[in-house]
PDB file of C-alpha atoms in Angstrom:
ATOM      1  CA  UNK L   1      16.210  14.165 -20.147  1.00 89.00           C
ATOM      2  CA  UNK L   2      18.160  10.935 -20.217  1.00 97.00           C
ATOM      3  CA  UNK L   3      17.392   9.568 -16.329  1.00 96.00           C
ATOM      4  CA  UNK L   4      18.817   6.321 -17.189  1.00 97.00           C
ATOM      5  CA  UNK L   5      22.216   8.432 -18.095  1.00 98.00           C
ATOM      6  CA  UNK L   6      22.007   9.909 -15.407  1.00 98.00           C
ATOM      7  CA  UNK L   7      21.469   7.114 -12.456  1.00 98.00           C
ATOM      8  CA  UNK L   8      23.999   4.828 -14.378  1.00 98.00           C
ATOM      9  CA  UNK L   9      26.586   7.643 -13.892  1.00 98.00           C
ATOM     10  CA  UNK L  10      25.492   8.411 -10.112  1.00 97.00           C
ATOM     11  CA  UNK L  11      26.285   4.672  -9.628  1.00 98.00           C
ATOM     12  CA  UNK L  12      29.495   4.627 -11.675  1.00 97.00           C
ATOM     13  CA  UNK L  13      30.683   7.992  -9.934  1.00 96.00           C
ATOM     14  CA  UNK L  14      30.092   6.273  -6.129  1.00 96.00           C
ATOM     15  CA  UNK L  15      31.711   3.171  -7.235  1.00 96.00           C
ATOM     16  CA  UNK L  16      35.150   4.962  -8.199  1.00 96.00           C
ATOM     17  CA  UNK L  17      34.918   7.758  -6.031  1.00 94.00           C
ATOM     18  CA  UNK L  18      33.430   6.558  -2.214  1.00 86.00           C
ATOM     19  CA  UNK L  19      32.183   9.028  -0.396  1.00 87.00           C
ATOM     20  CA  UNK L  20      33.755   9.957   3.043  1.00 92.00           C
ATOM     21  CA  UNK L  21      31.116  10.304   5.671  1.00 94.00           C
ATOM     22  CA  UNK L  22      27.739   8.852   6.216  1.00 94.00           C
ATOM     23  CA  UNK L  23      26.471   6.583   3.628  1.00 95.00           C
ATOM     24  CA  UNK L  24      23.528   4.838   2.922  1.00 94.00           C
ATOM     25  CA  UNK L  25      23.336   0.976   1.256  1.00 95.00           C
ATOM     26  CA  UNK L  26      21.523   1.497  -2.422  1.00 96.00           C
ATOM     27  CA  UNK L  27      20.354  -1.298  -3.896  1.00 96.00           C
ATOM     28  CA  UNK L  28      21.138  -0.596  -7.674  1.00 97.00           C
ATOM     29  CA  UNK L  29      18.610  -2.791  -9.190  1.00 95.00           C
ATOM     30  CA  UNK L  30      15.892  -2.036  -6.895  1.00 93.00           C
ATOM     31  CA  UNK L  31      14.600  -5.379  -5.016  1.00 91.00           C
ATOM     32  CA  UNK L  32      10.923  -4.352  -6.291  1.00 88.00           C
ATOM     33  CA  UNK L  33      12.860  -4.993 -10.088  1.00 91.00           C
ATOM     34  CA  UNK L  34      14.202  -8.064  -9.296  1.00 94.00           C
ATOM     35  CA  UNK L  35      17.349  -6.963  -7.496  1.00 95.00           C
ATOM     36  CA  UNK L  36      19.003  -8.912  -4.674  1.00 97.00           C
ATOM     37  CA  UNK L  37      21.293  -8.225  -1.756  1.00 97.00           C
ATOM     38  CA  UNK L  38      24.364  -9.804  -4.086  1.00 98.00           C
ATOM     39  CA  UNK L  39      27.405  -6.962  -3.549  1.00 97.00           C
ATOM     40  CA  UNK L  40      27.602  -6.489  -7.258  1.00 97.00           C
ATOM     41  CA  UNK L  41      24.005  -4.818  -6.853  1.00 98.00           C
ATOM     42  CA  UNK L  42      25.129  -2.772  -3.668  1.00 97.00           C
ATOM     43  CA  UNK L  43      26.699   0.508  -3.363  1.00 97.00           C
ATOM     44  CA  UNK L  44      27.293   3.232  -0.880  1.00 97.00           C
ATOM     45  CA  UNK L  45      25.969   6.325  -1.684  1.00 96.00           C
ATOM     46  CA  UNK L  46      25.454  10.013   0.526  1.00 94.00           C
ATOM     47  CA  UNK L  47      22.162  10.829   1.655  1.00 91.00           C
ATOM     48  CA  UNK L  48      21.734  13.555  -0.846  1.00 92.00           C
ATOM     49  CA  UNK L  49      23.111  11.141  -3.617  1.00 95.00           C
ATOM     50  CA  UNK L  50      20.778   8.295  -2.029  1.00 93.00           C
ATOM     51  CA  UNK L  51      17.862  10.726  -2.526  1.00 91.00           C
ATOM     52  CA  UNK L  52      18.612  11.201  -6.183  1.00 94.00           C
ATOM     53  CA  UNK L  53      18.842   7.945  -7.114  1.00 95.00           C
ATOM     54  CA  UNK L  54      15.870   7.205  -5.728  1.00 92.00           C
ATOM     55  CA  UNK L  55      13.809   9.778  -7.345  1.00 92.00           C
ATOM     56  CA  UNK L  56      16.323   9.020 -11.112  1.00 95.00           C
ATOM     57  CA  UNK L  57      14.550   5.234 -10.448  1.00 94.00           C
ATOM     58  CA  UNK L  58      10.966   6.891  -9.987  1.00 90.00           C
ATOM     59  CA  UNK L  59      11.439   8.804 -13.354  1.00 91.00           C
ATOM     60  CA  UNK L  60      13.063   5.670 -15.075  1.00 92.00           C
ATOM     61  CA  UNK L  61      10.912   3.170 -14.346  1.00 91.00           C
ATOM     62  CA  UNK L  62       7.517   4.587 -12.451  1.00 87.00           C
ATOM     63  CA  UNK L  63       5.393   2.449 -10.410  1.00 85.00           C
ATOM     64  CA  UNK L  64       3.726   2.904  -7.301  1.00 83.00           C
ATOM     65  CA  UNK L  65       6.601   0.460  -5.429  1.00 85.00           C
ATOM     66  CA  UNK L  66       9.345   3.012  -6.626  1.00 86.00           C
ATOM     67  CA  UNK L  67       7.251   6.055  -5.988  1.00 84.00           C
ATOM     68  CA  UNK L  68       6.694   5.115  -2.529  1.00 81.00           C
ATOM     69  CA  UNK L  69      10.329   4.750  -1.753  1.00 81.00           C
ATOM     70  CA  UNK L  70      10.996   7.330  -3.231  1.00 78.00           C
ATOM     71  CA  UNK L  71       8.290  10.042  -1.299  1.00 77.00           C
ATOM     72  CA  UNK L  72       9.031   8.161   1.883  1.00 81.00           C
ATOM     73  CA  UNK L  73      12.740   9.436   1.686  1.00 80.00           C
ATOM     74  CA  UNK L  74      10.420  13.288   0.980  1.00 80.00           C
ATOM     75  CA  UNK L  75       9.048  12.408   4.163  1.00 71.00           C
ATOM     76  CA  UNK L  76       5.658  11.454   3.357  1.00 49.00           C
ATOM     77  CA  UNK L  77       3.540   8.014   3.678  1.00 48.00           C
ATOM     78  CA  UNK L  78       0.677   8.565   1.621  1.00 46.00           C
ATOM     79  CA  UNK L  79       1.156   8.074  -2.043  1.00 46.00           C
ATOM     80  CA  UNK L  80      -1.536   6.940  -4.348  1.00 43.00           C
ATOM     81  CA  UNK L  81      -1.650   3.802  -6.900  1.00 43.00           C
ATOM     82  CA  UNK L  82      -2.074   6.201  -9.672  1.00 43.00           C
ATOM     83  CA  UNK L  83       1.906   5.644 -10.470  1.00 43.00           C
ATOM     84  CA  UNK L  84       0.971   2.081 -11.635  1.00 41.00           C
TER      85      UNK L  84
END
């Protein structure tokens, strides 16, 4: 599966179509890659659609950093170093 495809059409998809009713801030290049708080790397997303990208980053790139944000969204805090 093409995750990348994916997460870069999630993005593209918020960005021309906002979503009406709570949203979340989603940083698109994830700080822990080098992302900042510029508003070209921001976008509003649903929580569901929040929650995907999230996990669409996990698969991308891996990495204990994006694994934890990730399974804290699942609702759990432990998460091992074995995504490194």
């Amino acid at each position: 599966m093409d995750y990348q495809k994916h997460y870069d059409q999630l993005i593209y998809k918020a960005r021309m179509t906002p979503y009406n009713g709570y949203t979340e801030i989603h940083h698109i290049i994830p700080r822990c890659l080098g992302g900042d708080n510029s508003p070209s790397n921001l976008v509003k997303l649903s929580a569901k659609q929040h929650f995907v990208a999230h996990h669409l980053l996990f698969k991308i790139y891996g990495g204990s950093r994006l694994a934890n944000a990730w399974y804290s969204m699942c609702g759990s805090s432990a998460v091992s170093n074995a995504y490194d």
